[in-house]
Structure formats: structure tokens, C-alpha cells
Short mmCIF file of C-alpha atoms in Angstrom, two decimals:
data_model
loop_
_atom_site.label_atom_id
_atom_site.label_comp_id
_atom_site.label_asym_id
_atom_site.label_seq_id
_atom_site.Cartn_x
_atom_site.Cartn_y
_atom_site.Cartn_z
CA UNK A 343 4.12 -111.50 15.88
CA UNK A 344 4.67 -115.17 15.21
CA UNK A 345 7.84 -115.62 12.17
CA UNK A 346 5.96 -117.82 9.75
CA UNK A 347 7.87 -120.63 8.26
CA UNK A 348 6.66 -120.14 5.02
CA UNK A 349 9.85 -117.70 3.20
CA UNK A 350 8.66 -115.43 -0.14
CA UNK A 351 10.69 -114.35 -2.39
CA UNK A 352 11.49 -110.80 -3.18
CA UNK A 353 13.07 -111.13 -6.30
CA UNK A 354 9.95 -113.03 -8.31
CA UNK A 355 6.48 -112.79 -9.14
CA UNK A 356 4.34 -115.12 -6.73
CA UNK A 357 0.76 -116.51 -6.14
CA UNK A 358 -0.05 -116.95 -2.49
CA UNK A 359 -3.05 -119.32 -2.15
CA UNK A 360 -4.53 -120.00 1.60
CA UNK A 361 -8.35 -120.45 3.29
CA UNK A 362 -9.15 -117.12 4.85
CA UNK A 363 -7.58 -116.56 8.38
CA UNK A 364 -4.41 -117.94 7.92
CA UNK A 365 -2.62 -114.60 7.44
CA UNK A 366 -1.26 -114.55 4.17
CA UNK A 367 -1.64 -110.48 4.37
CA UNK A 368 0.44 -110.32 7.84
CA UNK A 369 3.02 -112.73 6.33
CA UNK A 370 3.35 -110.44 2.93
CA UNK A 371 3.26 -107.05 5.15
CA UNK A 372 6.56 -108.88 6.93
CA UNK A 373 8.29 -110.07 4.23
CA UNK A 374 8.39 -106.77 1.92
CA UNK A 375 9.34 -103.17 2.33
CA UNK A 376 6.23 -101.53 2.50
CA UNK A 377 8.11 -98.32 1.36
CA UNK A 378 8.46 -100.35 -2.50
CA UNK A 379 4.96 -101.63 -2.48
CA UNK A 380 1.25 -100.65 -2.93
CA UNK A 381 -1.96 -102.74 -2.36
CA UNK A 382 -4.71 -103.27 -4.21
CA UNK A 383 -7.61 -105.14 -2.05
CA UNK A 384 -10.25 -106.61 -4.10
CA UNK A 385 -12.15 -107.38 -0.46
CA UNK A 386 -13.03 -103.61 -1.29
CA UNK A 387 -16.36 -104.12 -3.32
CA UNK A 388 -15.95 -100.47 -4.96
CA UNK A 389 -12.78 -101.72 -6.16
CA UNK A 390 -13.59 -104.93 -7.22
CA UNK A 391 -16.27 -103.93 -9.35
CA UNK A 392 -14.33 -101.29 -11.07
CA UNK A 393 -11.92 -104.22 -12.17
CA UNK A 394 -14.37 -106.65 -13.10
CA UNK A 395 -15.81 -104.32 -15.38
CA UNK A 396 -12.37 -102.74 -16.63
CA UNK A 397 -9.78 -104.89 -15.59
CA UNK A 398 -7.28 -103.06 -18.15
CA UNK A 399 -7.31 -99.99 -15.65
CA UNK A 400 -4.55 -102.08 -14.01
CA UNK A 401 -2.04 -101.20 -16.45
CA UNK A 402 -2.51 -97.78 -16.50
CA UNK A 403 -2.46 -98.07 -12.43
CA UNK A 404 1.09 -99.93 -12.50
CA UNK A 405 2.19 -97.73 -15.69
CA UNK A 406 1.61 -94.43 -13.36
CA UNK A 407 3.68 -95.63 -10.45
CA UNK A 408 7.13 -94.26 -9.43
CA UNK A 409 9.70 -96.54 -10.00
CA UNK A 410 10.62 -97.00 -6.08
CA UNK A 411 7.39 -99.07 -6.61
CA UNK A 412 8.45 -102.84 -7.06
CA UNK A 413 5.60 -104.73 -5.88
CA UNK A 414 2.11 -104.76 -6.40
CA UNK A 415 0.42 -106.82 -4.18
CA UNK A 416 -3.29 -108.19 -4.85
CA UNK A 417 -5.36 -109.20 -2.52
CA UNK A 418 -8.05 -112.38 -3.29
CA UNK A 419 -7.65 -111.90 -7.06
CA UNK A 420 -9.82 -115.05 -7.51
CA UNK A 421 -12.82 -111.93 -7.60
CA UNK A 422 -11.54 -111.05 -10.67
CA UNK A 423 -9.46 -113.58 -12.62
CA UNK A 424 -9.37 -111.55 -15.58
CA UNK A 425 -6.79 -109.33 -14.21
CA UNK A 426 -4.32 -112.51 -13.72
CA UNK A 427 -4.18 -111.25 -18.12
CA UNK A 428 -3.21 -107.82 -17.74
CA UNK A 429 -0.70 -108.74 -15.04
CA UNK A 430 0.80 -111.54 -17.47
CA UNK A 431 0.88 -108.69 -19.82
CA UNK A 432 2.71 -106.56 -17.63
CA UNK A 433 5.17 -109.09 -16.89
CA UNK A 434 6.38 -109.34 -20.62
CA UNK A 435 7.31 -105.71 -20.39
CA UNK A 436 10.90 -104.34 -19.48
CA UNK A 437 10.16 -102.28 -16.49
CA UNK A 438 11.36 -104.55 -13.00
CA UNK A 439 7.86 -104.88 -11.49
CA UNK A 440 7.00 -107.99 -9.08
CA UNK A 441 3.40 -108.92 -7.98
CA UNK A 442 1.92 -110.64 -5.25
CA UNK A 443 -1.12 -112.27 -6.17
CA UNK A 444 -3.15 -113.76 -2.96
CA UNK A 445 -6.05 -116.29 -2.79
CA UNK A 446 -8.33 -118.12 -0.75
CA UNK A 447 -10.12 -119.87 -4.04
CA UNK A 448 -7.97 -121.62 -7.18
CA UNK A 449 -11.94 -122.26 -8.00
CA UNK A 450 -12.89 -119.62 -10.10
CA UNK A 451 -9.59 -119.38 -11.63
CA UNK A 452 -9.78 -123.31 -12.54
CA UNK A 453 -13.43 -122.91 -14.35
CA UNK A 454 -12.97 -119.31 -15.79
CA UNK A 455 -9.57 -121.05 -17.38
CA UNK A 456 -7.71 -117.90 -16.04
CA UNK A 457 -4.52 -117.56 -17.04
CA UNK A 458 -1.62 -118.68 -13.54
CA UNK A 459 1.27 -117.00 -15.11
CA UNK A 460 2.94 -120.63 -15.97
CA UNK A 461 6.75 -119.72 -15.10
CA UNK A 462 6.15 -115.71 -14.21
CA UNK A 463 5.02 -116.83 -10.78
CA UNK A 464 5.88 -119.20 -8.00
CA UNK A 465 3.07 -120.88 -6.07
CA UNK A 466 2.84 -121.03 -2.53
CA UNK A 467 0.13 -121.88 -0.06
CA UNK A 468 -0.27 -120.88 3.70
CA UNK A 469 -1.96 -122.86 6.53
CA UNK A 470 -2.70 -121.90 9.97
CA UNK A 471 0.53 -122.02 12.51
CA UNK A 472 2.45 -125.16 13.21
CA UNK A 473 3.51 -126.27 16.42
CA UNK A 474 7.17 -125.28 15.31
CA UNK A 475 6.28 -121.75 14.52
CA UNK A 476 4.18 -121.76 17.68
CA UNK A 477 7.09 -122.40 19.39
CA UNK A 478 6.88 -122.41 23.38
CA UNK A 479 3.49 -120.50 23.61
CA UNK A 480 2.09 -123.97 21.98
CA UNK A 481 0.37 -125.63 24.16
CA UNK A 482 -1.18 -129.12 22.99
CA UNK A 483 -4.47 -129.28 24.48
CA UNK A 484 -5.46 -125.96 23.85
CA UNK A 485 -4.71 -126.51 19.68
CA UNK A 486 -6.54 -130.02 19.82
CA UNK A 487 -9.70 -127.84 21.55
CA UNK A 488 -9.49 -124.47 18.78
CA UNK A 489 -7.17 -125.63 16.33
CA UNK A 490 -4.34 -123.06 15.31
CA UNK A 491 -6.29 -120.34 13.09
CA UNK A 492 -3.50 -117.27 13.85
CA UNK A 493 -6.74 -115.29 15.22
CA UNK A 494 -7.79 -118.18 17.73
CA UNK A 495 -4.35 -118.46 18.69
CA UNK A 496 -3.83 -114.76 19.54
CA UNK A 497 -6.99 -114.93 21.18
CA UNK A 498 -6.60 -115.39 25.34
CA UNK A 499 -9.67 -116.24 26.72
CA UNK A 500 -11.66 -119.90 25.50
CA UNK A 501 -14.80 -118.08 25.17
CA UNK A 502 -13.43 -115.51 22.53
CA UNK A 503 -11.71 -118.29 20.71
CA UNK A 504 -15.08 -120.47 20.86
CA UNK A 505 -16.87 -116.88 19.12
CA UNK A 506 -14.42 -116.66 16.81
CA UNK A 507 -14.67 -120.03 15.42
CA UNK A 508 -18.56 -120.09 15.34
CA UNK A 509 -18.29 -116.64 13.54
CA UNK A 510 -16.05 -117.93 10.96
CA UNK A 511 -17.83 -120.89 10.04
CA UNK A 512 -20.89 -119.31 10.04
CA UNK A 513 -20.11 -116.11 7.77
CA UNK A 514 -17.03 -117.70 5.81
CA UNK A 515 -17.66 -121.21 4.83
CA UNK A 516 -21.35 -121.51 4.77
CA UNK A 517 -21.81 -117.66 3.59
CA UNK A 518 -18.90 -116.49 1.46
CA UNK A 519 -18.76 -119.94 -0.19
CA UNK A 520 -22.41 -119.34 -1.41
CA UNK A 521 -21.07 -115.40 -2.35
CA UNK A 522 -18.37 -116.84 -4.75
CA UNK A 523 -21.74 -118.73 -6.79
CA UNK A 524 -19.69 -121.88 -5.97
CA UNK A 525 -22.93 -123.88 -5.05
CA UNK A 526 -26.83 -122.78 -6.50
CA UNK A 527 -28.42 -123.85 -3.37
CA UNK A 528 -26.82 -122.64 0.33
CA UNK A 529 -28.74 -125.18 2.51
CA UNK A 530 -27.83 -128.67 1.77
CA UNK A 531 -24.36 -127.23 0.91
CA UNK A 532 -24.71 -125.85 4.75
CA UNK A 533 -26.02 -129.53 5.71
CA UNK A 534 -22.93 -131.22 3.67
CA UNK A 535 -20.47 -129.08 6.15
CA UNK A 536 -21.82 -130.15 8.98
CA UNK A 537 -21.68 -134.27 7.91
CA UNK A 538 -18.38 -134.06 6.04
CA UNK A 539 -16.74 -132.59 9.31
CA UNK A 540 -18.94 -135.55 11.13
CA UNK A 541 -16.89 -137.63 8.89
CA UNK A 542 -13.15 -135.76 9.17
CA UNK A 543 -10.56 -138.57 8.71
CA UNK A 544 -12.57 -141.24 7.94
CA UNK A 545 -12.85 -143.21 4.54
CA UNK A 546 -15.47 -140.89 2.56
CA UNK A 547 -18.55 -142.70 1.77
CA UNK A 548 -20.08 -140.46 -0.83
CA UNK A 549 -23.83 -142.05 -0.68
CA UNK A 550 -24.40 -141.68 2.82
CA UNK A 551 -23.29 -138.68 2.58
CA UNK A 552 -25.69 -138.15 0.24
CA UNK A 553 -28.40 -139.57 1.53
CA UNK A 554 -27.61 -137.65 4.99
CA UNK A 555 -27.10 -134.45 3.01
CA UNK A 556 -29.96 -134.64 0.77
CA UNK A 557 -28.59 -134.35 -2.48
CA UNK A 558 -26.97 -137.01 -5.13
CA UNK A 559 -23.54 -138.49 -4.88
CA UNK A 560 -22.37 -136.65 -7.67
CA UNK A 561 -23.07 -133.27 -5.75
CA UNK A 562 -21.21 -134.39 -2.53
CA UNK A 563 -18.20 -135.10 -5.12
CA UNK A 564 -18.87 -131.40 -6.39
CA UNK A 565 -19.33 -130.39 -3.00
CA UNK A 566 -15.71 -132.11 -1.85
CA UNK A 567 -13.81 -130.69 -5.18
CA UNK A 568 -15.30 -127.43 -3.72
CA UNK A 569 -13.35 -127.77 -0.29
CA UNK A 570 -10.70 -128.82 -1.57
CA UNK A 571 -10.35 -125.77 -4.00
CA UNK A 572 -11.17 -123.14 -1.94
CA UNK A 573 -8.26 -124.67 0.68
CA UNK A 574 -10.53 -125.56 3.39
CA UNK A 575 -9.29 -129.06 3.07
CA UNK A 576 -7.73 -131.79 1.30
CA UNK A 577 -8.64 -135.06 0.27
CA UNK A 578 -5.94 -137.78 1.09
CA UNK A 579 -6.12 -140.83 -1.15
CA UNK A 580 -5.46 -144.91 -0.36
CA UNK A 581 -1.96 -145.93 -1.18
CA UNK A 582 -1.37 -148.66 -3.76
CA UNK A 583 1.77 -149.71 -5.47
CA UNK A 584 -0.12 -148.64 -9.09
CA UNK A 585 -1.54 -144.93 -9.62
CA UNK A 586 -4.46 -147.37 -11.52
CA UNK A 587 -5.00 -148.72 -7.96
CA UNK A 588 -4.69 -146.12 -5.94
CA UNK A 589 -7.42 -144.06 -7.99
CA UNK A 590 -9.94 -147.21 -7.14
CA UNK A 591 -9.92 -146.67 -3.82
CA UNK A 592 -12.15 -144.20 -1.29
CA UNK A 593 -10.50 -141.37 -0.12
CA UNK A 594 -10.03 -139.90 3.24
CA UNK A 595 -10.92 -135.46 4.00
CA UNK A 596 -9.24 -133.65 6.23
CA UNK A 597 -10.57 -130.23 7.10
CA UNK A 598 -7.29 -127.47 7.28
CA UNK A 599 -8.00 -126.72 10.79
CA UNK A 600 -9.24 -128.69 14.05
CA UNK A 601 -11.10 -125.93 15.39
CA UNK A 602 -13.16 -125.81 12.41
CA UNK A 603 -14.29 -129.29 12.61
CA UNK A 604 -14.80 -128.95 15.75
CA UNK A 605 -17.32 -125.43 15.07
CA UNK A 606 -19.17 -127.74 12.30
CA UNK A 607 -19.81 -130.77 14.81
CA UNK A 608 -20.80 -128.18 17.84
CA UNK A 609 -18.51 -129.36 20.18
CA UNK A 610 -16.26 -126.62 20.19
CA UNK A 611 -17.92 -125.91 24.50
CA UNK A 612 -17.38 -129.73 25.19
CA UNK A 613 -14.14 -130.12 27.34
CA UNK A 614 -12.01 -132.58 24.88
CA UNK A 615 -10.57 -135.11 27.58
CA UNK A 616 -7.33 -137.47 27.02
CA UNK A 617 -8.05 -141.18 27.21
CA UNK A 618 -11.50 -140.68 24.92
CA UNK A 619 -12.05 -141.55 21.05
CA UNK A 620 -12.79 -137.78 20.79
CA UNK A 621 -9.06 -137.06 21.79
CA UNK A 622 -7.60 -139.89 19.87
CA UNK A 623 -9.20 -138.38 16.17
CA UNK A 624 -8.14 -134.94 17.25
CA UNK A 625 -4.39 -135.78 18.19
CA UNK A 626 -4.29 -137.96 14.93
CA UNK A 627 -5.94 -134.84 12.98
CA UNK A 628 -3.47 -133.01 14.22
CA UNK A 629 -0.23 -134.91 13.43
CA UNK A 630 -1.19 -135.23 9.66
CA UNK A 631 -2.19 -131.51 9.73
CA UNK A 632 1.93 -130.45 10.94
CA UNK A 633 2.57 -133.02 8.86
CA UNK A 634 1.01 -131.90 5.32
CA UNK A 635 1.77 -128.35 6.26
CA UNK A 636 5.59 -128.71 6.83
CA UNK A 637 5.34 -131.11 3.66
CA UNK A 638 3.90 -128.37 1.40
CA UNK A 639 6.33 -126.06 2.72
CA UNK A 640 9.58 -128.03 2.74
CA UNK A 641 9.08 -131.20 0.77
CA UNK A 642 6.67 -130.81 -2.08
CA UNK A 643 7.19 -133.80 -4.40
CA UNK A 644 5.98 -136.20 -0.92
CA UNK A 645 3.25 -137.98 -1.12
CA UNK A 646 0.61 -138.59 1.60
CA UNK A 647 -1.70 -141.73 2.02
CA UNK A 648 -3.28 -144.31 3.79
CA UNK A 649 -3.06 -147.65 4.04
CA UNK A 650 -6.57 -149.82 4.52
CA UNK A 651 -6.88 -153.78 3.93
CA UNK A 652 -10.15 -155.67 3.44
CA UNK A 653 -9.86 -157.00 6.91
CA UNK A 654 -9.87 -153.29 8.42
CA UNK A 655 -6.67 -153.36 9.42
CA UNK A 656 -5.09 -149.65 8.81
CA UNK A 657 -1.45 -147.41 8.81
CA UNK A 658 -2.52 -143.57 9.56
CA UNK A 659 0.00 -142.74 7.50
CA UNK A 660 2.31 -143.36 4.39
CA UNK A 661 4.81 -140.92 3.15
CA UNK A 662 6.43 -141.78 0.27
CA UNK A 663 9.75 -139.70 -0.55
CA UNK A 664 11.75 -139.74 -3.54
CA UNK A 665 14.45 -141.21 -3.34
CA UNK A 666 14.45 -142.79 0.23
CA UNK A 667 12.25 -145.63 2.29
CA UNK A 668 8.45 -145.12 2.20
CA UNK A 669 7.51 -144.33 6.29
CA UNK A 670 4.51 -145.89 7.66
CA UNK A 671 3.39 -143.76 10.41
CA UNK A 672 1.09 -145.05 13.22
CA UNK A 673 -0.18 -142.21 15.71
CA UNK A 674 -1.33 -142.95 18.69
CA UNK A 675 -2.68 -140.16 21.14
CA UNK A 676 -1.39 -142.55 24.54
CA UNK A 677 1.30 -141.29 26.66
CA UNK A 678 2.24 -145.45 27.02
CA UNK A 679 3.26 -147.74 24.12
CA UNK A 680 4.28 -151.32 24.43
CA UNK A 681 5.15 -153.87 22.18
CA UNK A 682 1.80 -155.33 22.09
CA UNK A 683 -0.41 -151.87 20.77
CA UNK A 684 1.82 -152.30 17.64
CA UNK A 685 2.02 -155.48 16.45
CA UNK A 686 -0.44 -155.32 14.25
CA UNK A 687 1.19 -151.90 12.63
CA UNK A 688 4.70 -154.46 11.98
CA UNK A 689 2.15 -157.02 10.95
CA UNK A 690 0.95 -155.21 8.06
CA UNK A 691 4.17 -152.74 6.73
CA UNK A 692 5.63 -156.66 6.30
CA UNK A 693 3.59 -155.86 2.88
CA UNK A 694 5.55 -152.82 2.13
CA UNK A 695 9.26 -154.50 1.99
CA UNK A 696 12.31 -151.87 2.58
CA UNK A 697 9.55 -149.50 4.45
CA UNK A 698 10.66 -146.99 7.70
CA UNK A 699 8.35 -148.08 10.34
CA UNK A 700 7.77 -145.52 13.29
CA UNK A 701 4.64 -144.33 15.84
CA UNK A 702 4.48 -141.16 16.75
CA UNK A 703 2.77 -140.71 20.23
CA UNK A 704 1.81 -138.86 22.56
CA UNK A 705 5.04 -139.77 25.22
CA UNK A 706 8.22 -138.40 26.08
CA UNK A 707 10.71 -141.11 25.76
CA UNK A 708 11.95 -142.67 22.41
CA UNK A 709 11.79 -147.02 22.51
CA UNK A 710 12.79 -149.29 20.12
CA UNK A 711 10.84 -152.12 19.30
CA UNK A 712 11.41 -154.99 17.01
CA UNK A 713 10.80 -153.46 12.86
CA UNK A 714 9.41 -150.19 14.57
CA UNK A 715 10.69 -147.08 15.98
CA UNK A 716 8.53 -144.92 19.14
CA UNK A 717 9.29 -141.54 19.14
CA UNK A 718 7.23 -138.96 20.97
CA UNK A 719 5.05 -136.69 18.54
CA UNK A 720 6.78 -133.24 18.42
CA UNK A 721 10.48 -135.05 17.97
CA UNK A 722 9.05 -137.21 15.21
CA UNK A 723 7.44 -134.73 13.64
CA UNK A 724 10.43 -132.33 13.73
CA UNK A 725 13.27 -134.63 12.39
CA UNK A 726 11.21 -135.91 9.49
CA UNK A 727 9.59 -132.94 8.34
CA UNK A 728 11.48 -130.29 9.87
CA UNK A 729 13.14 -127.74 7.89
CA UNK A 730 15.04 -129.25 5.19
#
């Protein structure tokens, strides 16, 4: 089993959010004695309706366990939010009890204004594997082909990994989605899916969108918001020196996982070969992807953007970082950089006085240019965002 970065307490009552896939159960299973815990699976429709229609039961359920039982773990408790009460109410009480909450949807929770357990819970979220948990069984080409779902990866063979992925997208996103009565109508949500991954990593334009998708701009807004809760991606927003600015602007999406987009857009057979646009958006996909993860797990008050000028001129990547110099990151799939392929990058972080210039490629030898620093991918990646 692959150690996941991601470290859970054992002495505090947490919330576990992740899309489906990305083994939040096998990373609870490892990190507590399953001797001091019992489960409760609301994927189990007998069980889940018994708690949606008596979601008190719970605390006669935790109330009749021995006391060698310390946690209670939950699975997708976004099916019934009203038990997020009873366990706040079981938290007030004197007896040592710890529960692990898990979900692939803050959606329902958001609109039914359930109650997160402000202070009696930590929040955490899990993505598929980095390329540092990977460790040497990563292999590059492979991830930028399937992406790094922890199924797909344990998966041998391309063609199981290809079923896999069409399987998922198929009965998760465009199925389940529709399950959770997060959208009225299933088929121009199905349509939007298959655009907005068309459209991964570029600046969103919300009417043609629209028009492509059938439906109004204010649905492909609802229909983003809807990604973004249930974790299957995140929208990353324009950097400006004012918040007031920086809400003004488009935003870019990112799906969570390569593979994914790659299942939406049907390409997932199509050999992806260096040297192609193809190979460019899925190497820069997948540096902001280890990048956001390892941010979410080891430097949460970061902030990602993007900088984009009227003239189209753009840096992949800002991070700003309390306390220290705001990076511009420029990621370029090539295994050969000169002097020349950047200039425009130094050009335009000249705006951003004090910044930390760098380009993370696809090389394996560090070169210093004039204001910017070349550093091949997986050593960039790793002494920025590394562990802190």
C-alpha cells in the first residue's frame, strides 16, 4: 500500500472531504486501530435510510458501545447531514469519543445549512496520489495518460486503467451527481462535463459554454459551483494586487485528476506524445495538480493564481505565501530551455517587484538565467512545496 502524505489525527474529531476514488477509507483504515473503532457506511442504502428518517438512533448506537470504542467513523455523511447534529451533540458530552466524518460532497451540507462542528472537528481533504507519495513506481508518462486515481494507479495493464476511467465518469460524475438531486436535468449537465473538461485550464468563458451546453450562463456558474463542491475540481482565480480586482476577472477550472479529463474529452485510447500541445496542457495540468495538492496538505493559507494581461501575455502560475516573495511559476513541458523561451516570463514578473521567478520543466539540469531560475519539474516541485 502506498503511505499517503496526508497525517490524521487520533486524538480529535475530523471531517475528511475528497471526490470518490481517492481513498479516504484506505487512508482512515491505516491510520486507526481498527480494534477501537466501528464503521458506519451510509453507501449502505438500508442504513442510510434508517438515519435519514431517525437520525437520533445514532446516539443510542454510540451510547451502547464499549468503551474500548474511541472512534466512530462515518462514511459519506453528506447523505444525511442531519446526523452532523446528533454527533455535535455527542461531542458536548463527557465520555472520550472521536469521529471521523468522510465526504465526497460539502454540497448538501452547504444548502441544508448543516451544522460542521465549528472547532469539534478539523478539516482535511484528500486528492489522488502525488508524485512524492508515488515514489519510484511513478512514472511520468503513464500519470499524464490516466492521471493518478489510487485505482488507475494500482491497475497494471492500460486497457484496465482506460475501463476504469470510462466507468467512473460514466456512473460517478454524470450518474451519482444526478443521485445527490444536485442538478434537475442529467443531460445538459452530462453535455457541460464533456465542454468544461474541453476547456480544463483555460480562462472559463461562461457563454460559450452556455451556448455549447445548451443552457444559460447562470446554470454553467451553478453547474461550476457544483464541481467545485463535490471536489471534482477547483476553480483558480486571476491574480490582482486588490481582492476588488481579482474578483473582476475570469477564472481558470481545473478538473482533480488528468485521467478524468482525459475520459470526458475521449482521448483516454489516443497515445499522448511529447513535443504536441496535447502533452504541453497535460504536463502543465499536472504541475498545478502536485502543486495544489501538496499546498492543501502542507501550506494552507497559499494562494494560487494566474497571471493574464490584455495583450495575452500569461504566468501559469502565482503563489503567493505569507510572509515571503510571491513565485511566478512558468511550466514548460520541453526537456530544453534557453534564455530566449523565457524572456517574455522576466518581461512581465518586472510588474510584480520583489517576486521569485522560476520555470519548472520538463529537464534534468538546473540553469540560471538572468531574473529567473530553471529547475527541472520534480526538484522544483519538491523544495517549494515539499513537506514543510
Amino acid at each position: 500500500m502506498i503511505a499517503r502524505l496526508l497525517k490524521l489525527p487520533n486524538d480529535y474529531s475530523i471531517l475528511l472531504f475528497g471526490a470518490r476514488g481517492c481513498g479516504k477509507s484506505t487512508l482512515i483504515q491505516a491510520s486507526y486501530d481498527q480494534k477501537s473503532t466501528v464503521r458506519i457506511d451510509l453507501l449502505n442504502p438500508a442504513l442510510e435510510q434508517e438515519y435519514s428518517r431517525h437520525p437520533q438512533e445514532l446516539a443510542k448506537v454510540v451510547e451502547a458501545l464499549p468503551l474500548s470504542i474511541t472512534h466512530v467513523i462515518i462514511d459519506e455523511v453528506q447523505k444525511v447531514p442531519p446526523l452532523l447534529d446528533v454527533v455535535h451533540s455527542i461531542l458536548e458530552s463527557s465520555k472520550p469519543r472521536y469521529f471521523i466524518l468522510t465526504g465526497s460532497s460539502a454540497r448538501k451540507l452547504k444548502r441544508g445549512g448543516a451544522n460542521l462542528l465549528a472547532g469539534r472537528a478539523f478539516v482535511y481533504h484528500l486528492f489522488p496520489f502525488t508524485f512524492l507519495e508515488q515514489g519510484a513506481s511513478f512514472k511520468l508518462d503513464e500519470v499524464l495518460q490516466f492521471g493518478q486515481l489510487p485505482r488507475v494507479v494500482e491497475f497494471s495493464q492500460a486497457a484496465s486503467k482506460i475501463r476504469f476511467l470510462h466507468s467512473y465518469v460514466s456512473t460517478y460524475l454524470k450518474e451519482e451527481v444526478a443521485a445527490e438531486q444536485l442538478v434537475k436535468k442529467l443531460a445538459p449537465f452530462r453535455r457541460f462535463l464533456e465542454v468544461a473538461a474541453q476547456s480544463n485550464g483555460k480562462i472559463i468563458n461562461f457563454s460559450n459554454i452556455a451556448r455549447d451546453t445548451g443552457v444559460s450562463d447562470n446554470t454553467v456558474r451553478e453547474y461550476f459551483s457544483i464541481l467545485e463542491d463535490t471536489l471534482v475540481g477547483f476553480l483558480m482565480e486571476a491574480y490582482s494586487g486588490s481582492f476588488r480586482k481579482r474578483l473582476g476577472q475570469k477564472p481558470k477550472f481545473y478538473f482533480f485528476d488528468i485521467g478524468v479529463v482525459r475520459a470526458l474529452t475521449r482521448v483516454l485510447s489516443l497515445p499522448l506524445l511529447p513535443q504536441t500541445s496535447a502533452y504541453g496542457e497535460a504536463f502543465e495540468h499536472f504541475i498545478i495538480l502536485e502543486i495544489y495538492r501538496l499546498v492543501s496538505y502542507f501550506f494552507p493559507e497559499y494562494r494560487l493564481s494566474y497571471l493574464h494581461t490584455k495583450d495575452d501575455e500569461e504566468i501559469d502560475l502565482l503563489v503567493e505565501r505569507p510572509g515571503l516573495a510571491l513565485l511566478c511559476i512558468e511550466i514548460k513541458s520541453s526537456v530544453s530551455i534557453n534564455e530566449n523561451d523565457l524572456r517574455k516570463t522576466v518581461s512581465l514578473s518586472k510588474s510584480l517587484p520583489g517576486s521569485e521567478v522560476l520555470c519548472f520543466y520538463n529537464g534534468e539540469t538546473e540553469k540560471h538565467y538572468t531574473g529567473i531560475r530553471v529547475i527541472p519539474w520534480a526538484q522544483g516541485v519538491k523544495e517549494f512545496f515539499g513537506e514543510a
